[in-house]
Amino acid sequence: MPGLIERYQSRLPFADGDPVISLEEGSTPLVFAPRLSERVGVEVWLKIEGANPTGSFKDRGMTCAVSAAVRDGAQAVICASTGNTAASLAAYAARAGIRGVVIVPEGKIAMGKLAQALMHGARVIALHGNFDRALQLVRELSATHPIALVNSVNEFRVEGQKTAAFEIAEELDEQLDALCIPVGNAGNITAYWRGFNELGMRPRMFGFQAAGAAPLVHGHPIEQPETVASAIRIGNPARWEQAMDAMTSSGGSVNAVSDEQILDAYRFLAAQEGVFCEPASAASVAGLIAHGAGEAQRVACVLTGHGLKDPDTALQQVGAVIPCEPELSAIERAVMS
Ligand SMILES: *Cc1c(COP(=O)(O)O)cnc(C)c1O
């Protein structure tokens, strides 16, 4: 498949001949989930965004943001990140041959994401502070220096990310009643709603936040957001109003799910559906299980990132490996018992 800018150029703010920085992102699988469907009593599809080149949906926005930055002559791109934006920025900056700089909350990002950002050659700065502070600082820095800000406050990010809605619409022949999606900085739910609107579709938008990082649910910013789902550990979403508008005007809602519910959905998806997503992604399914999706019969859950991003959390959730002597009797016991 071609990358997103090529695939959807007529609906994206790019003209023929513009530079395209792509890793052939997008066109991710939409997989029917039989066991989950049975559990919740509606038809559920999983949008597997972990199948993007760097393992998260952030690549959809990044191909657009970095292509636009290159078109505008940027020599460097910067973002604040809970991890996946950093990994994606680093890869697309490497691809473009420009400098990448990422600011992450110190000690709070999953191991795989850190490895990606460093391997792709970005400058990785660990801030003694949380994501919200990091975003505030990069906004100020990019306003006074020749360095393009590619957080989802960047319009090109939202434009790129809306293509996921197009893909779901195409695969389901526009027959979709509801979308369940994790909400952190609220760029993605904003993007999906825009995408559906451009097609004249109005699925109910159900956003889910982690209980310890649920500013939209409480109606005020959270000073010290906490959750196992590090990708949505955000206390003051940049696209607050737009996210609320998406949920209210579609007849959806925003709800919180506990870390326990998130981890339950995380294990369920891996063990029962064969789909390994990261904890933040499982918030969409945890929310569907806990809160339902209104009267919806056909539901898509967005699984935003790949499970391999965060091996530490995975290994804390499962049993140990079984040690074994290299003898037939021992292996027999180990396998058959
Ligand atoms: C970025 C991210 C989110 C949150 O998306 P927002 O656009 O910030 O709401 C959710 N899950 C994963 C895996 C992410 O990387």
Coordinates of C-alpha atoms and ligand atoms in Angstrom, one line a residue:
M1 CA 0.0 0.0 0.0
P2 CA 1.1 3.5 -0.6
G3 CA 1.6 5.9 2.4
L4 CA -1.3 8.0 3.6
I5 CA -0.4 11.2 1.7
E6 CA -0.5 9.3 -1.5
R7 CA -3.5 7.3 -0.7
Y8 CA -5.7 10.2 0.5
Q9 CA -4.0 13.2 -1.1
S10 CA -7.3 14.7 -2.3
R11 CA -8.5 15.0 1.3
L12 CA -5.2 16.2 2.8
P13 CA -3.5 19.6 2.7
F14 CA -0.9 18.5 0.2
A15 CA -0.4 19.4 -3.5
D16 CA 1.2 17.4 -6.3
G17 CA 5.0 17.8 -6.1
D18 CA 5.1 18.5 -2.4
P19 CA 7.8 16.5 -0.5
V20 CA 6.4 13.3 1.0
I21 CA 8.2 11.8 4.0
S22 CA 6.6 8.4 4.3
L23 CA 7.2 4.9 5.7
E24 CA 4.1 3.6 4.1
E25 CA 2.1 4.1 7.3
G26 CA -1.7 3.6 7.6
S27 CA -3.8 0.9 5.9
T28 CA -3.8 -1.0 9.2
P29 CA -5.9 -4.1 9.8
L30 CA -9.5 -3.8 11.1
V31 CA -10.0 -7.2 12.7
F32 CA -13.3 -8.6 13.9
A33 CA -13.1 -9.7 17.5
P34 CA -15.4 -12.7 18.0
R35 CA -14.7 -13.3 21.8
L36 CA -15.0 -9.7 22.7
S37 CA -18.2 -9.4 20.6
E38 CA -19.6 -12.3 22.5
R39 CA -18.5 -10.8 25.9
V40 CA -20.2 -7.5 25.3
G41 CA -23.1 -8.6 23.1
V42 CA -22.4 -6.3 20.1
E43 CA -20.2 -6.7 17.0
V44 CA -16.8 -5.3 17.7
W45 CA -13.9 -4.6 15.4
L46 CA -10.4 -3.8 16.4
K47 CA -8.4 -1.1 14.5
I48 CA -4.9 -2.4 14.9
E49 CA -2.8 0.8 14.9
G50 CA 0.2 -1.1 16.3
A51 CA 0.7 -2.3 12.7
N52 CA 2.0 1.2 11.7
P53 CA 5.7 1.4 10.9
T54 CA 6.8 2.6 14.4
G55 CA 4.0 0.7 16.1
S56 CA 1.5 3.3 16.9
F57 CA -1.1 5.6 15.2
K58 CA 1.2 8.5 15.7
D59 CA 2.8 7.7 12.3
R60 CA -0.4 8.9 10.5
G61 CA 0.0 12.4 11.8
M62 CA 3.8 12.3 11.7
T63 CA 4.0 11.7 7.9
C64 CA 1.9 14.8 7.4
A65 CA 3.6 17.0 10.1
V66 CA 7.1 16.1 9.0
S67 CA 6.3 16.4 5.3
A68 CA 4.8 19.9 5.9
A69 CA 7.8 20.9 8.0
V70 CA 10.2 19.8 5.2
R71 CA 8.1 21.7 2.7
D72 CA 8.4 24.8 4.9
G73 CA 12.1 24.4 5.1
A74 CA 12.4 23.2 8.7
Q75 CA 15.8 21.8 9.7
A76 CA 14.5 20.3 12.9
V77 CA 11.3 19.0 14.5
I78 CA 10.5 18.8 18.2
C79 CA 7.8 17.4 20.4
A80 CA 6.8 16.6 24.0
S81 CA 5.8 13.0 24.3
T82 CA 4.6 10.2 26.5
G83 CA 6.7 8.0 24.2
N84 CA 5.0 7.1 20.9
T85 CA 5.1 10.6 19.4
A86 CA 8.8 10.6 20.3
A87 CA 9.4 7.3 18.5
S88 CA 7.4 8.4 15.5
L89 CA 9.0 11.8 15.3
A90 CA 12.5 10.2 15.5
A91 CA 11.8 7.8 12.7
Y92 CA 10.3 10.4 10.3
A93 CA 13.0 12.9 11.1
A94 CA 15.6 10.2 10.3
R95 CA 13.8 9.5 7.1
A96 CA 13.7 13.2 6.2
G97 CA 17.3 13.8 7.1
I98 CA 16.5 16.5 9.6
R99 CA 17.1 16.8 13.3
G100 CA 14.7 15.3 15.8
V101 CA 14.4 16.4 19.4
V102 CA 12.0 14.9 21.9
I103 CA 11.2 15.9 25.4
V104 CA 9.8 13.0 27.6
P105 CA 8.8 12.9 31.2
E106 CA 11.8 11.3 33.0
G107 CA 11.4 7.7 33.9
K108 CA 7.8 7.6 32.7
I109 CA 8.1 6.3 29.2
A110 CA 7.9 2.6 28.1
M111 CA 11.2 1.0 27.2
G112 CA 10.4 0.1 23.6
K113 CA 9.6 3.7 22.8
L114 CA 12.8 5.0 24.4
A115 CA 14.8 2.5 22.4
Q116 CA 13.1 3.6 19.2
A117 CA 13.7 7.3 19.7
L118 CA 17.4 6.7 20.5
M119 CA 18.0 4.3 17.7
H120 CA 16.5 6.7 15.2
G121 CA 19.0 9.2 16.3
A122 CA 16.8 11.8 18.0
R123 CA 18.0 13.9 20.8
V124 CA 16.1 12.6 23.8
I125 CA 15.7 15.0 26.7
A126 CA 14.2 13.6 30.0
L127 CA 12.4 16.3 31.8
H128 CA 12.1 16.4 35.6
G129 CA 8.4 17.0 35.1
N130 CA 5.3 15.5 33.5
F131 CA 4.0 15.6 30.0
D132 CA 1.9 18.7 30.4
R133 CA 4.9 20.7 31.6
A134 CA 6.9 19.3 28.7
L135 CA 4.3 20.4 26.2
Q136 CA 4.1 23.9 27.7
L137 CA 7.9 24.2 27.4
V138 CA 8.2 23.0 23.8
R139 CA 5.4 25.3 22.7
E140 CA 7.3 28.3 24.1
L141 CA 10.6 27.1 22.7
S142 CA 9.3 26.5 19.2
A143 CA 7.6 30.0 19.2
T144 CA 11.0 31.7 19.4
H145 CA 13.3 29.2 17.6
P146 CA 13.4 27.8 14.0
I147 CA 12.2 24.4 15.0
A148 CA 8.9 22.9 14.0
L149 CA 6.5 21.7 16.7
V150 CA 4.9 18.4 15.7
N151 CA 2.7 17.7 18.7
S152 CA -1.0 17.2 18.0
V153 CA -1.5 20.9 18.4
N154 CA 0.0 20.9 14.9
E155 CA -2.9 20.8 12.5
F156 CA -1.1 18.4 10.1
R157 CA -1.1 15.8 12.8
V158 CA -4.9 15.9 13.1
E159 CA -5.2 15.9 9.3
G160 CA -3.1 12.8 9.0
Q161 CA -4.8 11.0 11.9
K162 CA -8.3 11.5 10.4
T163 CA -7.4 9.0 7.7
A164 CA -8.0 6.1 10.2
A165 CA -11.7 7.1 10.1
F166 CA -11.6 6.8 6.3
E167 CA -10.1 3.4 6.5
I168 CA -12.7 2.1 9.0
A169 CA -15.5 3.6 6.8
E170 CA -14.2 1.9 3.7
E171 CA -13.9 -1.5 5.4
L172 CA -17.3 -1.4 7.1
D173 CA -19.1 0.2 4.2
E174 CA -19.8 3.2 6.5
Q175 CA -21.9 0.9 8.7
L176 CA -20.5 1.9 12.1
D177 CA -22.6 2.9 15.2
A178 CA -19.9 3.8 17.7
L179 CA -16.2 4.3 18.1
C180 CA -14.4 3.5 21.4
I181 CA -11.0 5.3 21.8
P182 CA -8.5 6.1 24.5
V183 CA -8.1 9.8 25.2
G184 CA -4.9 11.4 26.3
N185 CA -4.0 14.7 24.7
A186 CA -7.3 14.3 22.7
G187 CA -5.8 14.8 19.3
N188 CA -6.8 11.4 18.0
I189 CA -10.5 11.6 19.0
T190 CA -10.6 15.0 17.4
A191 CA -9.1 13.6 14.2
Y192 CA -11.5 10.6 14.0
W193 CA -14.5 12.9 14.4
R194 CA -13.2 15.2 11.7
G195 CA -12.6 12.2 9.4
F196 CA -16.1 10.8 10.0
N197 CA -17.7 14.2 9.5
E198 CA -15.9 14.7 6.2
L199 CA -17.7 11.5 5.1
G200 CA -21.0 12.5 6.5
M201 CA -20.9 9.8 9.2
R202 CA -21.9 10.3 12.8
P203 CA -20.9 7.3 14.9
R204 CA -21.2 7.9 18.6
M205 CA -17.8 8.8 20.0
F206 CA -17.0 7.1 23.3
G207 CA -13.7 8.4 24.8
F208 CA -12.0 6.6 27.7
Q209 CA -9.5 8.0 30.1
A210 CA -7.5 6.3 32.8
A211 CA -9.1 6.9 36.2
G212 CA -6.0 8.6 37.6
A213 CA -5.6 10.8 34.5
A214 CA -9.2 11.7 33.7
P215 CA -9.4 15.5 33.4
L216 CA -12.3 15.4 30.8
V217 CA -14.3 13.2 33.1
H218 CA -13.8 15.4 36.1
G219 CA -14.1 18.7 34.2
H220 CA -10.8 20.1 35.4
P221 CA -7.0 19.5 34.8
I222 CA -5.3 16.9 36.9
E223 CA -2.1 18.1 38.5
Q224 CA -0.4 14.7 39.0
P225 CA -1.9 12.3 36.5
E226 CA -1.1 8.7 37.3
T227 CA -1.9 5.4 35.5
V228 CA -0.2 2.3 34.3
A229 CA -1.2 3.4 30.8
S230 CA 1.7 5.7 30.3
A231 CA 0.6 6.9 26.8
I232 CA -2.5 8.6 28.3
R233 CA -0.9 9.8 31.5
I234 CA -1.9 13.4 30.6
G235 CA -3.6 15.9 33.0
N236 CA -4.5 18.8 30.7
P237 CA -5.3 17.7 27.1
A238 CA -4.4 20.2 24.4
R239 CA -7.6 19.5 22.4
W240 CA -10.0 19.6 25.3
E241 CA -12.9 21.5 23.7
Q242 CA -12.7 19.6 20.4
A243 CA -12.7 16.3 22.2
M244 CA -15.7 17.2 24.3
D245 CA -17.5 18.5 21.2
A246 CA -16.9 15.2 19.3
M247 CA -18.4 13.2 22.2
T248 CA -21.3 15.5 22.9
S249 CA -22.4 16.2 19.4
S250 CA -22.2 12.5 18.4
G251 CA -24.3 11.4 21.3
G252 CA -21.3 9.7 22.9
S253 CA -19.6 10.3 26.2
V254 CA -16.3 10.4 28.1
N255 CA -15.8 7.9 31.0
A256 CA -13.0 6.7 33.2
V257 CA -11.6 3.2 33.5
S258 CA -9.4 1.9 36.3
D259 CA -5.9 0.6 35.8
E260 CA -7.3 -2.8 36.9
Q261 CA -10.0 -2.7 34.1
I262 CA -7.4 -1.6 31.6
L263 CA -5.1 -4.4 32.5
D264 CA -7.9 -6.9 32.4
A265 CA -8.8 -5.8 28.9
Y266 CA -5.1 -5.8 27.9
R267 CA -4.7 -9.5 29.0
F268 CA -8.1 -10.4 27.4
L269 CA -7.2 -9.1 24.0
A270 CA -3.8 -10.8 24.0
A271 CA -5.0 -14.2 25.4
Q272 CA -8.5 -14.4 23.8
E273 CA -8.2 -12.4 20.6
G274 CA -4.5 -12.9 19.8
V275 CA -4.0 -9.1 19.7
F276 CA -1.2 -7.6 21.8
C277 CA -1.7 -3.9 22.3
E278 CA -0.2 -1.5 24.8
P279 CA -2.0 -0.7 28.1
A280 CA -3.3 2.7 26.9
S281 CA -4.8 1.1 23.9
A282 CA -6.7 -1.4 26.0
A283 CA -8.5 1.5 27.6
S284 CA -10.9 1.6 24.6
V285 CA -11.9 -2.0 25.2
A286 CA -11.9 -1.7 29.0
G287 CA -14.3 1.2 28.5
L288 CA -16.6 -0.8 26.1
I289 CA -16.7 -3.7 28.6
A290 CA -17.3 -1.5 31.6
H291 CA -19.6 1.2 30.2
G292 CA -21.0 -0.3 26.9
A293 CA -21.6 1.8 23.8
G294 CA -25.2 2.9 24.1
E295 CA -27.5 1.2 21.7
A296 CA -24.7 0.6 19.2
Q297 CA -24.7 -2.7 17.4
R298 CA -21.5 -2.2 15.4
V299 CA -18.5 -0.9 17.3
A300 CA -14.9 -0.2 16.4
C301 CA -12.3 0.0 19.2
V302 CA -9.1 1.8 18.4
L303 CA -6.0 -0.1 19.6
T304 CA -3.6 2.8 19.4
G305 CA -0.2 1.1 19.9
H306 CA 1.6 -2.2 19.9
G307 CA 2.1 -4.3 23.0
L308 CA 5.8 -4.7 22.3
K309 CA 6.3 -1.1 23.2
D310 CA 6.0 -1.8 26.9
P311 CA 7.4 -5.3 27.7
D312 CA 7.9 -4.4 31.4
T313 CA 4.1 -4.0 32.0
A314 CA 3.4 -7.1 30.0
L315 CA 5.8 -9.3 32.0
Q316 CA 4.3 -8.0 35.2
Q317 CA 0.9 -9.3 34.1
V318 CA 1.7 -12.9 33.3
G319 CA 3.1 -16.1 34.8
A320 CA 6.8 -16.9 34.8
V321 CA 8.5 -19.2 32.2
I322 CA 9.0 -22.8 33.2
P323 CA 12.6 -23.9 33.7
C324 CA 13.5 -27.3 32.4
E325 CA 16.4 -29.8 32.4
P326 CA 17.5 -31.0 28.9
E327 CA 16.0 -34.5 29.3
L328 CA 12.9 -36.1 27.7
S329 CA 11.3 -36.9 31.0
A330 CA 11.7 -33.4 32.2
I331 CA 10.4 -31.9 29.0
E332 CA 7.5 -34.3 29.0
R333 CA 6.5 -33.2 32.5
A334 CA 6.9 -29.5 31.6
V335 CA 4.8 -29.8 28.4
M336 CA 2.1 -32.2 29.5
S337 CA 1.4 -31.4 33.1
Ligands
LIG1 C1 -0.8 9.1 22.0 C2 -1.5 7.9 22.4 C3 -2.8 7.9 22.9 C4 -3.6 9.1 23.1 O1 -3.9 9.8 22.0 P1 -4.3 11.4 22.1 O2 -4.3 11.8 20.7 O3 -3.2 12.0 22.9 O4 -5.6 11.4 22.8 C5 -3.4 6.6 23.2 N1 -2.7 5.5 23.1 C6 -1.4 5.5 22.6 C7 -0.8 4.1 22.5 C8 -0.8 6.6 22.2 O5 0.4 6.6 21.8

